Amino acid sequence: MSQKTYVHGYSVRESERLSDQAQTLTGLLHDDTRYPAGSRVLEAGCGIGAQTVILAKNSPGSLITSVDISQESIRVAGERVRAEGITNVTFQTGDILNLMFEPESFDHIFVCFVLEHLAKPQRALEQLRPLLKKGGTITVIEGDHGSAFFHPGSADAQKAISCLVKLQQEMGGNALIGRQLFPLLTAAGFSDVHVSPRMVYVDASRPALVEGFTKLTFTAMVEGVGDAALRQGLISKEAWDQGIRDLYRTAEPDGVFCYTFFKATGYRDERMTGQKE
Ligand SMILES: C[S@@+](CC[C@H](N)C(=O)[O-])C[C@H]1O[C@@H](n2cnc3c(N)ncnc32)[C@H](O)[C@@H]1O
């Protein structure tokens, strides 16, 4: 995937959004991911390091290699990790579809919010699998924008979300990929695949989520594609503006917002592929 085909882009606002997202969802998405001391971990598609710092802090004894196709993101991620005093992460620029590591270089692989941007997510998983030692694990976390529902309901808000889904699809991605993690990992040859849906439920009694998820993560993400959606004539200006207002409206004291992430784990298993070594 070229950098131009990344639907959210690499703006400062998008960097802030990824950080807000990671911090807000730390417990929900990361608490059950702890890698043993001495284990080698590949983080594929680390972006600006928003998840990297969480991974590294949760598994301080592991040796993490974080890669991304964007050189600039790698630079920012490196600064961020250094600023946090983290010393168990090294960074490399690289394309998941063509990584230069020796087979069986890693005990674990971690992929978060990356497959949704790839035209060939199964191929990416197939490329990653041989990099695992036998018995090694992969963890994949993805969202699914079809899982968003909210109160008050709004047809314009749903239309605005659909614009993001459409734009991502046009760029070769899939914003509805969360529901496909089980078949994707299984088809890519991983065994014992287990998918754990993680719902974010937000109402006024959870002010940190109202701010950190409904506004700064989800609505900011949809809002970020406004110019592209209007330029392509996917929606009228009136419907777009109303849709965004309605998404923010769900963050009012009587509003509710729900969204589900999908966290999948699987094991490298030679028997699944029929390969003989
Ligand atoms: C939504 S960001 C997620 C970043 C990080 N995992 C997080 O959750 O904050 C997706 C990242 O995938 C990277 N990416 C997309 N295609 C890639 C590829 N083929 N190889 C490596 N990185 C890729 C993008 O550059 C971007 O940084």
Short mmCIF file of C-alpha atoms and ligand atoms in Angstrom, two decimals:
data_model
loop_
_atom_site.label_atom_id
_atom_site.label_comp_id
_atom_site.label_asym_id
_atom_site.label_seq_id
_atom_site.Cartn_x
_atom_site.Cartn_y
_atom_site.Cartn_z
CA MET A 1 0.00 0.00 0.00
CA SER A 2 1.43 3.38 -0.89
CA GLN A 3 1.26 6.11 1.71
CA LYS A 4 -1.28 8.04 -0.39
CA THR A 5 -3.79 5.23 -0.04
CA TYR A 6 -4.04 5.47 3.75
CA VAL A 7 -7.54 6.91 4.26
CA HIS A 8 -6.84 8.71 7.55
CA GLY A 9 -3.64 10.37 6.27
CA TYR A 10 -0.66 11.43 8.37
CA SER A 11 -1.78 14.83 9.69
CA VAL A 12 -1.09 16.18 13.19
CA ARG A 13 -4.79 15.85 14.00
CA GLU A 14 -4.74 12.19 12.94
CA SER A 15 -1.66 11.59 15.10
CA GLU A 16 -3.50 13.08 18.08
CA ARG A 17 -6.53 10.92 17.28
CA LEU A 18 -4.46 7.71 17.21
CA SER A 19 -2.94 8.65 20.58
CA ASP A 20 -6.32 9.45 22.11
CA GLN A 21 -7.64 6.17 20.76
CA ALA A 22 -4.76 4.14 22.17
CA GLN A 23 -4.90 5.76 25.61
CA THR A 24 -8.67 5.51 25.88
CA LEU A 25 -8.78 1.87 24.87
CA THR A 26 -5.71 0.63 26.71
CA GLY A 27 -7.55 -1.52 29.23
CA LEU A 28 -10.14 -2.85 26.81
CA LEU A 29 -7.72 -3.85 24.08
CA HIS A 30 -4.35 -4.48 25.73
CA ASP A 31 -4.75 -5.83 29.24
CA ASP A 32 -4.59 -9.48 28.17
CA THR A 33 -1.53 -9.04 25.94
CA ARG A 34 1.63 -9.64 27.99
CA TYR A 35 4.71 -11.11 26.38
CA PRO A 36 7.27 -13.04 28.44
CA ALA A 37 10.67 -11.57 29.24
CA GLY A 38 13.16 -12.32 26.50
CA SER A 39 10.52 -12.97 23.84
CA ARG A 40 10.93 -11.33 20.45
CA VAL A 41 7.89 -9.38 19.30
CA LEU A 42 7.17 -7.85 15.90
CA GLU A 43 4.72 -4.95 15.84
CA ALA A 44 3.67 -4.65 12.19
CA GLY A 45 2.31 -1.24 11.16
CA CYS A 46 3.23 0.64 14.35
CA GLY A 47 2.32 4.09 13.01
CA ILE A 48 3.40 6.86 15.38
CA GLY A 49 3.89 4.40 18.22
CA ALA A 50 0.57 4.90 20.00
CA GLN A 51 0.24 1.17 20.72
CA THR A 52 4.00 0.62 20.89
CA VAL A 53 4.37 2.44 24.20
CA ILE A 54 1.52 0.40 25.70
CA LEU A 55 2.95 -2.89 24.42
CA ALA A 56 6.42 -2.02 25.67
CA LYS A 57 5.20 -0.98 29.12
CA ASN A 58 3.00 -4.07 29.49
CA SER A 59 5.84 -6.38 28.48
CA PRO A 60 8.97 -4.59 29.69
CA GLY A 61 11.20 -7.66 29.35
CA SER A 62 10.28 -8.41 25.74
CA LEU A 63 12.29 -7.22 22.76
CA ILE A 64 9.97 -5.38 20.39
CA THR A 65 10.70 -4.57 16.75
CA SER A 66 8.19 -2.09 15.36
CA VAL A 67 7.88 -1.49 11.61
CA ASP A 68 5.82 0.84 9.46
CA ILE A 69 5.77 1.76 5.80
CA SER A 70 5.87 5.46 6.67
CA GLN A 71 9.35 6.75 7.46
CA GLU A 72 7.91 9.86 9.08
CA SER A 73 5.68 7.79 11.38
CA ILE A 74 8.70 5.73 12.39
CA ARG A 75 10.58 8.91 13.23
CA VAL A 76 7.71 10.19 15.40
CA ALA A 77 7.28 6.78 17.04
CA GLY A 78 10.99 6.70 17.90
CA GLU A 79 10.81 10.13 19.53
CA ARG A 80 7.74 9.14 21.47
CA VAL A 81 9.28 5.93 22.80
CA ARG A 82 12.47 7.75 23.80
CA ALA A 83 10.45 10.45 25.55
CA GLU A 84 8.77 7.72 27.61
CA GLY A 85 12.15 6.29 28.62
CA ILE A 86 11.35 2.97 26.92
CA THR A 87 14.39 0.96 25.90
CA ASN A 88 13.04 -2.38 24.66
CA VAL A 89 11.84 -1.21 21.21
CA THR A 90 13.74 -0.86 17.94
CA PHE A 91 12.19 0.62 14.80
CA GLN A 92 12.49 -0.12 11.10
CA THR A 93 10.82 1.21 7.99
CA GLY A 94 9.27 -1.61 5.99
CA ASP A 95 6.32 -2.95 4.06
CA ILE A 96 4.43 -5.78 5.76
CA LEU A 97 4.13 -7.44 2.36
CA ASN A 98 7.90 -7.54 1.96
CA LEU A 99 9.68 -7.59 5.30
CA MET A 100 13.36 -8.48 5.32
CA PHE A 101 13.44 -10.61 8.47
CA GLU A 102 14.67 -14.20 8.50
CA PRO A 103 11.97 -16.86 8.90
CA GLU A 104 11.16 -17.70 12.52
CA SER A 105 12.62 -14.44 13.83
CA PHE A 106 9.80 -13.73 16.30
CA ASP A 107 7.90 -15.38 19.14
CA HIS A 108 4.93 -13.06 18.74
CA ILE A 109 3.45 -10.66 16.21
CA PHE A 110 1.10 -7.80 17.03
CA VAL A 111 -0.98 -5.99 14.39
CA CYS A 112 -3.42 -3.24 15.33
CA PHE A 113 -5.65 -1.19 12.99
CA VAL A 114 -3.56 -2.07 9.95
CA LEU A 115 -5.34 -4.86 8.02
CA GLU A 116 -8.30 -2.53 7.48
CA HIS A 117 -6.07 -0.41 5.23
CA LEU A 118 -4.64 -3.21 3.11
CA ALA A 119 -5.99 -4.36 -0.23
CA LYS A 120 -4.78 -7.90 0.49
CA PRO A 121 -5.07 -8.50 4.22
CA GLN A 122 -4.88 -12.28 3.87
CA ARG A 123 -1.69 -11.97 1.85
CA ALA A 124 -0.22 -9.74 4.58
CA LEU A 125 -1.06 -12.36 7.21
CA GLU A 126 0.44 -15.07 5.01
CA GLN A 127 3.64 -13.03 4.72
CA LEU A 128 3.83 -12.50 8.47
CA ARG A 129 3.21 -16.13 9.45
CA PRO A 130 6.63 -17.58 8.48
CA LEU A 131 8.31 -14.87 10.55
CA LEU A 132 6.93 -16.58 13.65
CA LYS A 133 8.72 -19.38 15.42
CA LYS A 134 6.73 -22.60 15.57
CA GLY A 135 4.15 -22.22 18.30
CA GLY A 136 4.43 -18.43 18.09
CA THR A 137 1.32 -16.27 18.27
CA ILE A 138 -0.22 -13.48 16.29
CA THR A 139 -2.57 -10.91 17.78
CA VAL A 140 -4.69 -8.77 15.47
CA ILE A 141 -6.97 -5.95 16.56
CA GLU A 142 -9.38 -4.28 14.15
CA GLY A 143 -12.53 -2.19 14.35
CA ASP A 144 -15.69 -2.59 12.31
CA HIS A 145 -17.59 0.58 11.50
CA GLY A 146 -20.75 -1.43 10.89
CA SER A 147 -20.81 -2.04 14.63
CA ALA A 148 -21.47 1.62 15.48
CA PHE A 149 -24.90 2.32 16.89
CA PHE A 150 -26.00 5.19 19.03
CA HIS A 151 -28.74 7.29 20.61
CA PRO A 152 -30.26 9.53 19.43
CA GLY A 153 -30.26 7.68 16.12
CA SER A 154 -29.53 9.65 12.95
CA ALA A 155 -29.75 8.68 9.30
CA ASP A 156 -27.32 11.50 8.44
CA ALA A 157 -24.78 10.25 10.98
CA GLN A 158 -25.03 6.76 9.47
CA LYS A 159 -24.58 8.30 6.00
CA ALA A 160 -21.45 10.12 7.19
CA ILE A 161 -20.03 6.85 8.58
CA SER A 162 -20.88 5.15 5.27
CA CYS A 163 -18.80 7.82 3.47
CA LEU A 164 -15.75 6.73 5.46
CA VAL A 165 -16.47 3.07 4.71
CA LYS A 166 -16.82 3.88 1.00
CA LEU A 167 -13.66 6.03 0.83
CA GLN A 168 -11.63 3.37 2.60
CA GLN A 169 -13.01 0.76 0.21
CA GLU A 170 -12.05 2.91 -2.79
CA MET A 171 -8.50 3.04 -1.43
CA GLY A 172 -8.44 -0.75 -1.27
CA GLY A 173 -9.20 -1.04 2.44
CA ASN A 174 -12.09 -2.43 4.42
CA ALA A 175 -13.55 -0.57 7.39
CA LEU A 176 -15.81 -3.55 8.14
CA ILE A 177 -12.91 -5.99 8.55
CA GLY A 178 -13.36 -6.74 12.25
CA ARG A 179 -16.07 -9.30 11.55
CA GLN A 180 -13.75 -11.09 9.11
CA LEU A 181 -10.79 -11.75 11.40
CA PHE A 182 -11.64 -15.39 12.08
CA PRO A 183 -11.91 -16.40 8.40
CA LEU A 184 -8.90 -14.26 7.45
CA LEU A 185 -6.52 -15.69 10.04
CA THR A 186 -7.75 -19.21 9.41
CA ALA A 187 -7.34 -18.86 5.64
CA ALA A 188 -3.84 -17.47 6.18
CA GLY A 189 -2.87 -20.71 7.91
CA PHE A 190 -3.03 -19.78 11.60
CA SER A 191 -4.45 -22.38 13.95
CA ASP A 192 -6.51 -22.21 17.14
CA VAL A 193 -7.84 -18.84 16.04
CA HIS A 194 -9.91 -17.16 18.72
CA VAL A 195 -11.76 -13.88 18.29
CA SER A 196 -12.82 -11.77 21.22
CA PRO A 197 -15.28 -8.94 20.48
CA ARG A 198 -14.63 -5.89 22.68
CA MET A 199 -17.51 -3.48 22.89
CA VAL A 200 -16.99 0.11 23.89
CA TYR A 201 -20.15 1.32 25.57
CA VAL A 202 -20.32 5.04 26.27
CA ASP A 203 -22.83 7.09 28.21
CA ALA A 204 -22.58 10.19 30.40
CA SER A 205 -21.61 8.11 33.43
CA ARG A 206 -18.30 7.38 31.63
CA PRO A 207 -17.02 10.89 30.89
CA ALA A 208 -13.53 9.74 29.93
CA LEU A 209 -15.01 7.59 27.16
CA VAL A 210 -17.42 10.34 26.05
CA GLU A 211 -14.43 12.57 25.47
CA GLY A 212 -11.76 10.03 24.54
CA PHE A 213 -13.84 7.67 22.40
CA THR A 214 -17.10 9.19 21.13
CA LYS A 215 -15.62 12.60 20.38
CA LEU A 216 -11.87 12.30 19.97
CA THR A 217 -11.64 8.82 18.48
CA PHE A 218 -14.73 7.90 16.49
CA THR A 219 -16.28 11.22 15.52
CA ALA A 220 -12.86 12.77 14.85
CA MET A 221 -12.08 9.84 12.54
CA VAL A 222 -15.29 10.28 10.54
CA GLU A 223 -14.89 14.07 10.50
CA GLY A 224 -11.39 13.63 9.08
CA VAL A 225 -12.70 12.40 5.72
CA GLY A 226 -15.21 15.24 5.28
CA ASP A 227 -13.30 17.06 2.54
CA ALA A 228 -12.80 13.87 0.52
CA ALA A 229 -16.44 12.81 0.94
CA LEU A 230 -17.73 16.18 -0.26
CA ARG A 231 -15.19 16.42 -3.08
CA GLN A 232 -16.33 13.05 -4.38
CA GLY A 233 -20.00 13.99 -4.05
CA LEU A 234 -20.70 11.04 -1.74
CA ILE A 235 -23.01 13.18 0.41
CA SER A 236 -24.51 16.67 0.39
CA LYS A 237 -22.88 19.36 2.54
CA GLU A 238 -26.08 19.68 4.57
CA ALA A 239 -26.32 15.96 5.29
CA TRP A 240 -22.60 15.79 6.15
CA ASP A 241 -22.74 18.73 8.58
CA GLN A 242 -25.89 17.35 10.18
CA GLY A 243 -24.36 13.86 10.42
CA ILE A 244 -21.27 15.17 12.22
CA ARG A 245 -23.44 17.31 14.53
CA ASP A 246 -25.53 14.22 15.29
CA LEU A 247 -22.45 12.16 16.11
CA TYR A 248 -21.33 14.85 18.58
CA ARG A 249 -24.94 14.95 19.85
CA THR A 250 -24.52 11.35 21.09
CA ALA A 251 -21.89 12.74 23.51
CA GLU A 252 -24.49 14.91 25.27
CA PRO A 253 -25.68 13.86 28.75
CA ASP A 254 -28.61 11.83 27.35
CA GLY A 255 -26.62 10.30 24.48
CA VAL A 256 -25.21 6.77 24.12
CA PHE A 257 -22.58 5.38 21.76
CA CYS A 258 -21.56 1.76 21.10
CA TYR A 259 -18.77 0.34 18.97
CA THR A 260 -17.15 -3.08 18.82
CA PHE A 261 -13.49 -3.91 18.24
CA PHE A 262 -12.40 -7.45 17.42
CA LYS A 263 -9.24 -8.93 18.92
CA ALA A 264 -8.04 -12.15 17.33
CA THR A 265 -5.24 -14.48 18.36
CA GLY A 266 -3.84 -17.43 16.45
CA TYR A 267 -0.83 -19.72 16.39
CA ARG A 268 1.59 -20.57 13.66
CA ASP A 269 0.97 -24.24 12.90
CA GLU A 270 2.76 -26.09 10.12
CA ARG A 271 0.07 -28.76 9.96
CA MET A 272 -2.46 -26.24 8.68
CA THR A 273 -0.53 -25.58 5.48
CA GLY A 274 0.54 -29.11 4.59
CA GLN A 275 4.09 -27.82 4.21
CA LYS A 276 6.89 -30.17 5.13
CA GLU A 277 10.11 -28.78 6.55
C1 LIG B 1 -4.36 3.32 11.57
S1 LIG B 1 -2.62 3.30 11.57
C2 LIG B 1 -2.38 2.29 12.99
C3 LIG B 1 -1.06 2.50 13.63
C4 LIG B 1 -0.88 1.77 14.97
N1 LIG B 1 -0.90 0.33 14.81
C5 LIG B 1 -1.95 2.21 15.94
O1 LIG B 1 -2.86 1.41 16.20
O2 LIG B 1 -1.88 3.35 16.42
C6 LIG B 1 -2.18 2.21 10.22
C7 LIG B 1 -0.69 2.18 9.98
O3 LIG B 1 -0.41 1.12 9.07
C8 LIG B 1 0.67 1.55 8.26
N2 LIG B 1 0.70 0.72 7.07
C9 LIG B 1 -0.21 0.65 6.07
N3 LIG B 1 0.16 -0.23 5.14
C10 LIG B 1 1.34 -0.75 5.54
C11 LIG B 1 2.23 -1.73 4.98
N4 LIG B 1 1.97 -2.32 3.82
N5 LIG B 1 3.34 -2.02 5.66
C12 LIG B 1 3.61 -1.41 6.85
N6 LIG B 1 2.82 -0.49 7.42
C13 LIG B 1 1.69 -0.16 6.77
C14 LIG B 1 0.36 3.01 7.99
O4 LIG B 1 1.52 3.70 7.57
C15 LIG B 1 -0.15 3.45 9.36
O5 LIG B 1 0.89 3.94 10.16
#
